[in-house]
Amino acid sequence: MANGDQHRSKCCFLEWMKLQERDLSELLQALTLTPQNDAELTKLAQKGVEHFESYISQRSTLSKNDVAAFFSPAWCTAWENSLLWIAGCRPSAYIRLIYALSGADVELRLADFLRGGAASGGDNLGGLSTGQVRAVDELQRRTIREEDRLTTRVAGLQEDVADEPITAIVKGVEQIGELSGEIERALDEHEKAMAVALEDADKLRLNTVKEIFGILTPVQGVDFLAMSKKLHLCVHEWGKKRDQRHGRENC
Amino acid sequence: MANGDQHRSKCCFLEWMKLQERDLSELLQALTLTPQNDAELTKLAQKGVEHFESYISQRSTLSKNDVAAFFSPAWCTAWENSLLWIAGCRPSAYIRLIYALSGADVELRLADFLRGGAASGGDNLGGLSTGQVRAVDELQRRTIREEDRLTTRVAGLQEDVADEPITAIVKGVEQIGELSGEIERALDEHEKAMAVALEDADKLRLNTVKEIFGILTPVQGVDFLAMSKKLHLCVHEWGKKRDQRHGRENC
């Protein structure tokens, strides 16, 4: 039932957002406990990765039927869509988030210290060690390189529309928009290549998160995961409010 | 009336598509006349540029109110949106189109010749002179450089969401999605920067077309303009049919 493609993709996203909300509560809860249990925190981070993996695997299946829907999803808000890079967030944004959080933590600790309080512990993201900063920097460089490679691939696919075989078909078309087996095949081929690009972008997003967990301590990892989920949920909700302001309906 | 932003932007696009249809008929008509009148053809190409300029100027005004809507427009089809680069087509795609058309013309003339007919004249895009090919190549390199510069700027803006001041606000937020004056100001600033990027991308699209007309002869220019409009109209109509297949409603 072709009609169901869009509906299924939307449900997949909405379920993912609900799951992120539940996971966020659990993560924030775990961060308040003292003393913190590294094994428990590692398990939570691992669960986060598994949930992401399962979401990505569902997207991969769904996008094979209707990849275009994922590039400007009707189930997201206009603001969210203006932030998209190959149907999702930029993997390098995860790293920007680590830098932002560690900077914010350093500022908080400094303020504590200047107020005469004891500087709080170095467990959260402000406490990145020199080795960690170096590893994050290296990951950032590698991630941006991979991002650029995929950006170039998708740019090529987008330009292909102005090239053979599509141009030759357009040249021969008598009636604007008339469809033939030839054009259907060309568009199917194009969508297939876009679906592969989306899958590779998702893999890069997942691998970046996995590598981040390899660098951070368990508590830092959970702190990062919680903030990335909180940011995503906030962007979605803020986008909804801005859509309402412009008279757009939300999912 | 905020509610009208989306409606006005959609109308602006639909009127542009209708105008392109009318212009296309006129361009195709002009190409059938013999002998061809260079002054008339130049006037037609000039009219095409003026129409594009006026469309871009309307987009610039509209996007200042609601830029996000232009990055994944609800008035376009999902397939069209998957081809977008900064709320429009890639300027380098115009150049790919010239190459594709000139290649196709060379093939047509060769086929004519092999069938024993006289090779048709060198006035259309297959007849690019060595100097023209060199100028198009040079324009392509420059356009891709400019495209890359703008791609990097927008990537930076997209990543900014995972950075200050937004991250600090997210960190302090108690309730997901709660809005404050602070976040409204941060989002307004972000949208303003996106609107400037859109305006610069539109300028690059327009300048690329203008430079193309500076390289091509009047008949080649009209041939190019006609094909670029036919391609755009076909992509929109094919996108509609594919949307219908997936149960999506069209504008």
PDB file of N, CA and C in Angstrom, chain B residues 85-142:
ATOM      1  N   TRP B  85      19.567  22.940  -2.959  1.00  0.00           N
ATOM      2  CA  TRP B  85      20.804  23.438  -2.354  1.00  0.00           C
ATOM      3  C   TRP B  85      20.494  24.884  -1.958  1.00  0.00           C
ATOM      4  N   ILE B  86      20.535  25.186  -0.665  1.00  0.00           N
ATOM      5  CA  ILE B  86      20.178  26.516  -0.135  1.00  0.00           C
ATOM      6  C   ILE B  86      18.925  27.055  -0.832  1.00  0.00           C
ATOM      7  N   ALA B  87      17.841  26.300  -0.681  1.00  0.00           N
ATOM      8  CA  ALA B  87      16.515  26.765  -1.095  1.00  0.00           C
ATOM      9  C   ALA B  87      16.346  26.976  -2.597  1.00  0.00           C
ATOM     10  N   GLY B  88      17.177  26.306  -3.387  1.00  0.00           N
ATOM     11  CA  GLY B  88      17.007  26.409  -4.838  1.00  0.00           C
ATOM     12  C   GLY B  88      17.888  25.401  -5.541  1.00  0.00           C
ATOM     13  N   CYS B  89      18.075  25.589  -6.851  1.00  0.00           N
ATOM     14  CA  CYS B  89      18.932  24.641  -7.571  1.00  0.00           C
ATOM     15  C   CYS B  89      20.395  25.038  -7.393  1.00  0.00           C
ATOM     16  N   ARG B  90      21.280  24.087  -7.634  1.00  0.00           N
ATOM     17  CA  ARG B  90      22.713  24.393  -7.608  1.00  0.00           C
ATOM     18  C   ARG B  90      23.062  25.211  -8.847  1.00  0.00           C
ATOM     19  N   PRO B  91      23.733  26.345  -8.673  1.00  0.00           N
ATOM     20  CA  PRO B  91      24.115  27.139  -9.847  1.00  0.00           C
ATOM     21  C   PRO B  91      24.959  26.319 -10.839  1.00  0.00           C
ATOM     22  N   SER B  92      25.786  25.417 -10.311  1.00  0.00           N
ATOM     23  CA  SER B  92      26.624  24.610 -11.210  1.00  0.00           C
ATOM     24  C   SER B  92      25.782  23.682 -12.081  1.00  0.00           C
ATOM     25  N   ALA B  93      24.526  23.435 -11.676  1.00  0.00           N
ATOM     26  CA  ALA B  93      23.649  22.580 -12.490  1.00  0.00           C
ATOM     27  C   ALA B  93      23.342  23.253 -13.834  1.00  0.00           C
ATOM     28  N   TYR B  94      23.313  24.603 -13.858  1.00  0.00           N
ATOM     29  CA  TYR B  94      23.093  25.303 -15.136  1.00  0.00           C
ATOM     30  C   TYR B  94      24.195  24.927 -16.125  1.00  0.00           C
ATOM     31  N   ILE B  95      25.406  24.813 -15.571  1.00  0.00           N
ATOM     32  CA  ILE B  95      26.554  24.544 -16.445  1.00  0.00           C
ATOM     33  C   ILE B  95      26.556  23.084 -16.882  1.00  0.00           C
ATOM     34  N   ARG B  96      26.159  22.201 -15.947  1.00  0.00           N
ATOM     35  CA  ARG B  96      26.015  20.795 -16.339  1.00  0.00           C
ATOM     36  C   ARG B  96      25.006  20.678 -17.477  1.00  0.00           C
ATOM     37  N   LEU B  97      23.967  21.498 -17.411  1.00  0.00           N
ATOM     38  CA  LEU B  97      22.930  21.474 -18.442  1.00  0.00           C
ATOM     39  C   LEU B  97      23.508  21.888 -19.803  1.00  0.00           C
ATOM     40  N   ILE B  98      24.358  22.912 -19.804  1.00  0.00           N
ATOM     41  CA  ILE B  98      24.990  23.329 -21.069  1.00  0.00           C
ATOM     42  C   ILE B  98      25.826  22.181 -21.634  1.00  0.00           C
ATOM     43  N   TYR B  99      26.622  21.550 -20.784  1.00  0.00           N
ATOM     44  CA  TYR B  99      27.449  20.429 -21.253  1.00  0.00           C
ATOM     45  C   TYR B  99      26.565  19.305 -21.807  1.00  0.00           C
ATOM     46  N   ALA B 100      25.503  18.984 -21.055  1.00  0.00           N
ATOM     47  CA  ALA B 100      24.626  17.876 -21.487  1.00  0.00           C
ATOM     48  C   ALA B 100      23.988  18.218 -22.831  1.00  0.00           C
ATOM     49  N   LEU B 101      23.510  19.450 -22.959  1.00  0.00           N
ATOM     50  CA  LEU B 101      22.835  19.839 -24.196  1.00  0.00           C
ATOM     51  C   LEU B 101      23.819  19.887 -25.357  1.00  0.00           C
ATOM     52  N   SER B 102      25.023  20.373 -25.114  1.00  0.00           N
ATOM     53  CA  SER B 102      25.967  20.469 -26.217  1.00  0.00           C
ATOM     54  C   SER B 102      26.382  19.063 -26.648  1.00  0.00           C
ATOM     55  N   GLY B 103      26.544  18.160 -25.665  1.00  0.00           N
ATOM     56  CA  GLY B 103      26.856  16.765 -26.000  1.00  0.00           C
ATOM     57  C   GLY B 103      25.736  16.136 -26.807  1.00  0.00           C
ATOM     58  N   ALA B 104      24.494  16.367 -26.376  1.00  0.00           N
ATOM     59  CA  ALA B 104      23.336  15.774 -27.054  1.00  0.00           C
ATOM     60  C   ALA B 104      23.240  16.323 -28.478  1.00  0.00           C
ATOM     61  N   ASP B 105      23.534  17.619 -28.642  1.00  0.00           N
ATOM     62  CA  ASP B 105      23.463  18.213 -29.969  1.00  0.00           C
ATOM     63  C   ASP B 105      24.537  17.650 -30.889  1.00  0.00           C
ATOM     64  N   VAL B 106      25.718  17.463 -30.335  1.00  0.00           N
ATOM     65  CA  VAL B 106      26.800  16.893 -31.138  1.00  0.00           C
ATOM     66  C   VAL B 106      26.382  15.508 -31.623  1.00  0.00           C
ATOM     67  N   GLU B 107      25.772  14.728 -30.703  1.00  0.00           N
ATOM     68  CA  GLU B 107      25.331  13.376 -31.088  1.00  0.00           C
ATOM     69  C   GLU B 107      24.270  13.421 -32.184  1.00  0.00           C
ATOM     70  N   LEU B 108      23.310  14.349 -32.020  1.00  0.00           N
ATOM     71  CA  LEU B 108      22.238  14.483 -33.025  1.00  0.00           C
ATOM     72  C   LEU B 108      22.831  14.812 -34.391  1.00  0.00           C
ATOM     73  N   ARG B 109      23.778  15.758 -34.409  1.00  0.00           N
ATOM     74  CA  ARG B 109      24.363  16.185 -35.686  1.00  0.00           C
ATOM     75  C   ARG B 109      25.168  15.056 -36.309  1.00  0.00           C
ATOM     76  N   LEU B 110      25.835  14.280 -35.426  1.00  0.00           N
ATOM     77  CA  LEU B 110      26.624  13.155 -35.916  1.00  0.00           C
ATOM     78  C   LEU B 110      25.691  12.113 -36.540  1.00  0.00           C
ATOM     79  N   ALA B 111      24.555  11.872 -35.853  1.00  0.00           N
ATOM     80  CA  ALA B 111      23.589  10.887 -36.365  1.00  0.00           C
ATOM     81  C   ALA B 111      23.046  11.344 -37.720  1.00  0.00           C
ATOM     82  N   ASP B 112      22.727  12.635 -37.837  1.00  0.00           N
ATOM     83  CA  ASP B 112      22.278  13.230 -39.113  1.00  0.00           C
ATOM     84  C   ASP B 112      23.299  12.940 -40.203  1.00  0.00           C
ATOM     85  N   PHE B 113      24.541  13.219 -39.849  1.00  0.00           N
ATOM     86  CA  PHE B 113      25.637  13.098 -40.801  1.00  0.00           C
ATOM     87  C   PHE B 113      25.795  11.640 -41.232  1.00  0.00           C
ATOM     88  N   LEU B 114      25.729  10.719 -40.239  1.00  0.00           N
ATOM     89  CA  LEU B 114      25.921   9.296 -40.548  1.00  0.00           C
ATOM     90  C   LEU B 114      24.777   8.747 -41.397  1.00  0.00           C
ATOM     91  N   ARG B 115      23.585   9.354 -41.211  1.00  0.00           N
ATOM     92  CA  ARG B 115      22.440   8.935 -42.033  1.00  0.00           C
ATOM     93  C   ARG B 115      22.560   9.504 -43.442  1.00  0.00           C
ATOM     94  N   GLY B 116      23.616  10.234 -43.684  1.00  0.00           N
ATOM     95  CA  GLY B 116      23.849  10.763 -45.028  1.00  0.00           C
ATOM     96  C   GLY B 116      23.299  12.154 -45.222  1.00  0.00           C
ATOM     97  N   GLY B 117      22.639  12.687 -44.177  1.00  0.00           N
ATOM     98  CA  GLY B 117      22.099  14.048 -44.292  1.00  0.00           C
ATOM     99  C   GLY B 117      23.218  15.060 -44.098  1.00  0.00           C
ATOM    100  N   ALA B 118      22.898  16.298 -44.390  1.00  0.00           N
ATOM    101  CA  ALA B 118      23.884  17.343 -44.139  1.00  0.00           C
ATOM    102  C   ALA B 118      23.904  17.588 -42.637  1.00  0.00           C
ATOM    103  N   ALA B 119      25.071  17.769 -42.070  1.00  0.00           N
ATOM    104  CA  ALA B 119      25.130  18.102 -40.643  1.00  0.00           C
ATOM    105  C   ALA B 119      24.443  19.447 -40.456  1.00  0.00           C
ATOM    106  N   SER B 120      23.544  19.521 -39.450  1.00  0.00           N
ATOM    107  CA  SER B 120      22.811  20.773 -39.262  1.00  0.00           C
ATOM    108  C   SER B 120      23.764  21.837 -38.714  1.00  0.00           C
ATOM    109  N   GLY B 121      23.325  23.058 -38.767  1.00  0.00           N
ATOM    110  CA  GLY B 121      24.192  24.198 -38.463  1.00  0.00           C
ATOM    111  C   GLY B 121      24.776  24.187 -37.062  1.00  0.00           C
ATOM    112  N   GLY B 122      25.740  25.037 -36.836  1.00  0.00           N
ATOM    113  CA  GLY B 122      26.442  25.065 -35.549  1.00  0.00           C
ATOM    114  C   GLY B 122      25.917  26.152 -34.636  1.00  0.00           C
ATOM    115  N   ASP B 123      24.678  26.567 -34.810  1.00  0.00           N
ATOM    116  CA  ASP B 123      24.161  27.676 -34.017  1.00  0.00           C
ATOM    117  C   ASP B 123      23.690  27.252 -32.626  1.00  0.00           C
ATOM    118  N   ASN B 124      23.195  26.026 -32.513  1.00  0.00           N
ATOM    119  CA  ASN B 124      22.670  25.605 -31.209  1.00  0.00           C
ATOM    120  C   ASN B 124      23.813  25.204 -30.283  1.00  0.00           C
ATOM    121  N   LEU B 125      23.465  24.570 -29.151  1.00  0.00           N
ATOM    122  CA  LEU B 125      24.490  24.369 -28.124  1.00  0.00           C
ATOM    123  C   LEU B 125      25.582  23.389 -28.511  1.00  0.00           C
ATOM    124  N   GLY B 126      25.303  22.525 -29.514  1.00  0.00           N
ATOM    125  CA  GLY B 126      26.348  21.619 -29.970  1.00  0.00           C
ATOM    126  C   GLY B 126      27.461  22.377 -30.663  1.00  0.00           C
ATOM    127  N   GLY B 127      27.147  23.605 -31.064  1.00  0.00           N
ATOM    128  CA  GLY B 127      28.119  24.381 -31.821  1.00  0.00           C
ATOM    129  C   GLY B 127      28.991  25.276 -30.968  1.00  0.00           C
ATOM    130  N   LEU B 128      29.196  24.916 -29.713  1.00  0.00           N
ATOM    131  CA  LEU B 128      30.069  25.734 -28.852  1.00  0.00           C
ATOM    132  C   LEU B 128      31.461  25.805 -29.473  1.00  0.00           C
ATOM    133  N   SER B 129      31.981  26.998 -29.572  1.00  0.00           N
ATOM    134  CA  SER B 129      33.337  27.157 -30.110  1.00  0.00           C
ATOM    135  C   SER B 129      34.353  26.822 -29.015  1.00  0.00           C
ATOM    136  N   THR B 130      35.601  26.675 -29.411  1.00  0.00           N
ATOM    137  CA  THR B 130      36.651  26.364 -28.427  1.00  0.00           C
ATOM    138  C   THR B 130      36.708  27.472 -27.364  1.00  0.00           C
ATOM    139  N   GLY B 131      36.579  28.708 -27.808  1.00  0.00           N
ATOM    140  CA  GLY B 131      36.617  29.839 -26.866  1.00  0.00           C
ATOM    141  C   GLY B 131      35.452  29.762 -25.892  1.00  0.00           C
ATOM    142  N   GLN B 132      34.283  29.382 -26.404  1.00  0.00           N
ATOM    143  CA  GLN B 132      33.105  29.265 -25.524  1.00  0.00           C
ATOM    144  C   GLN B 132      33.303  28.140 -24.512  1.00  0.00           C
ATOM    145  N   VAL B 133      33.816  26.994 -24.993  1.00  0.00           N
ATOM    146  CA  VAL B 133      34.029  25.859 -24.078  1.00  0.00           C
ATOM    147  C   VAL B 133      34.988  26.282 -22.963  1.00  0.00           C
ATOM    148  N   ARG B 134      36.034  27.030 -23.347  1.00  0.00           N
ATOM    149  CA  ARG B 134      37.004  27.479 -22.350  1.00  0.00           C
ATOM    150  C   ARG B 134      36.320  28.413 -21.333  1.00  0.00           C
ATOM    151  N   ALA B 135      35.498  29.330 -21.830  1.00  0.00           N
ATOM    152  CA  ALA B 135      34.817  30.283 -20.946  1.00  0.00           C
ATOM    153  C   ALA B 135      33.822  29.565 -20.018  1.00  0.00           C
ATOM    154  N   VAL B 136      33.121  28.550 -20.566  1.00  0.00           N
ATOM    155  CA  VAL B 136      32.171  27.789 -19.740  1.00  0.00           C
ATOM    156  C   VAL B 136      32.930  27.016 -18.655  1.00  0.00           C
ATOM    157  N   ASP B 137      34.057  26.414 -19.032  1.00  0.00           N
ATOM    158  CA  ASP B 137      34.878  25.675 -18.061  1.00  0.00           C
ATOM    159  C   ASP B 137      35.323  26.593 -16.923  1.00  0.00           C
ATOM    160  N   GLU B 138      35.759  27.775 -17.317  1.00  0.00           N
ATOM    161  CA  GLU B 138      36.258  28.736 -16.328  1.00  0.00           C
ATOM    162  C   GLU B 138      35.110  29.169 -15.406  1.00  0.00           C
ATOM    163  N   LEU B 139      33.945  29.399 -16.009  1.00  0.00           N
ATOM    164  CA  LEU B 139      32.764  29.782 -15.212  1.00  0.00           C
ATOM    165  C   LEU B 139      32.385  28.660 -14.247  1.00  0.00           C
ATOM    166  N   GLN B 140      32.476  27.414 -14.746  1.00  0.00           N
ATOM    167  CA  GLN B 140      32.145  26.279 -13.889  1.00  0.00           C
ATOM    168  C   GLN B 140      33.051  26.228 -12.658  1.00  0.00           C
ATOM    169  N   ARG B 141      34.335  26.402 -12.878  1.00  0.00           N
ATOM    170  CA  ARG B 141      35.284  26.359 -11.748  1.00  0.00           C
ATOM    171  C   ARG B 141      34.960  27.452 -10.733  1.00  0.00           C
ATOM    172  N   ARG B 142      34.701  28.662 -11.245  1.00  0.00           N
ATOM    173  CA  ARG B 142      34.403  29.782 -10.371  1.00  0.00           C
ATOM    174  C   ARG B 142      33.089  29.552  -9.609  1.00  0.00           C
TER     175      ARG B 142
END
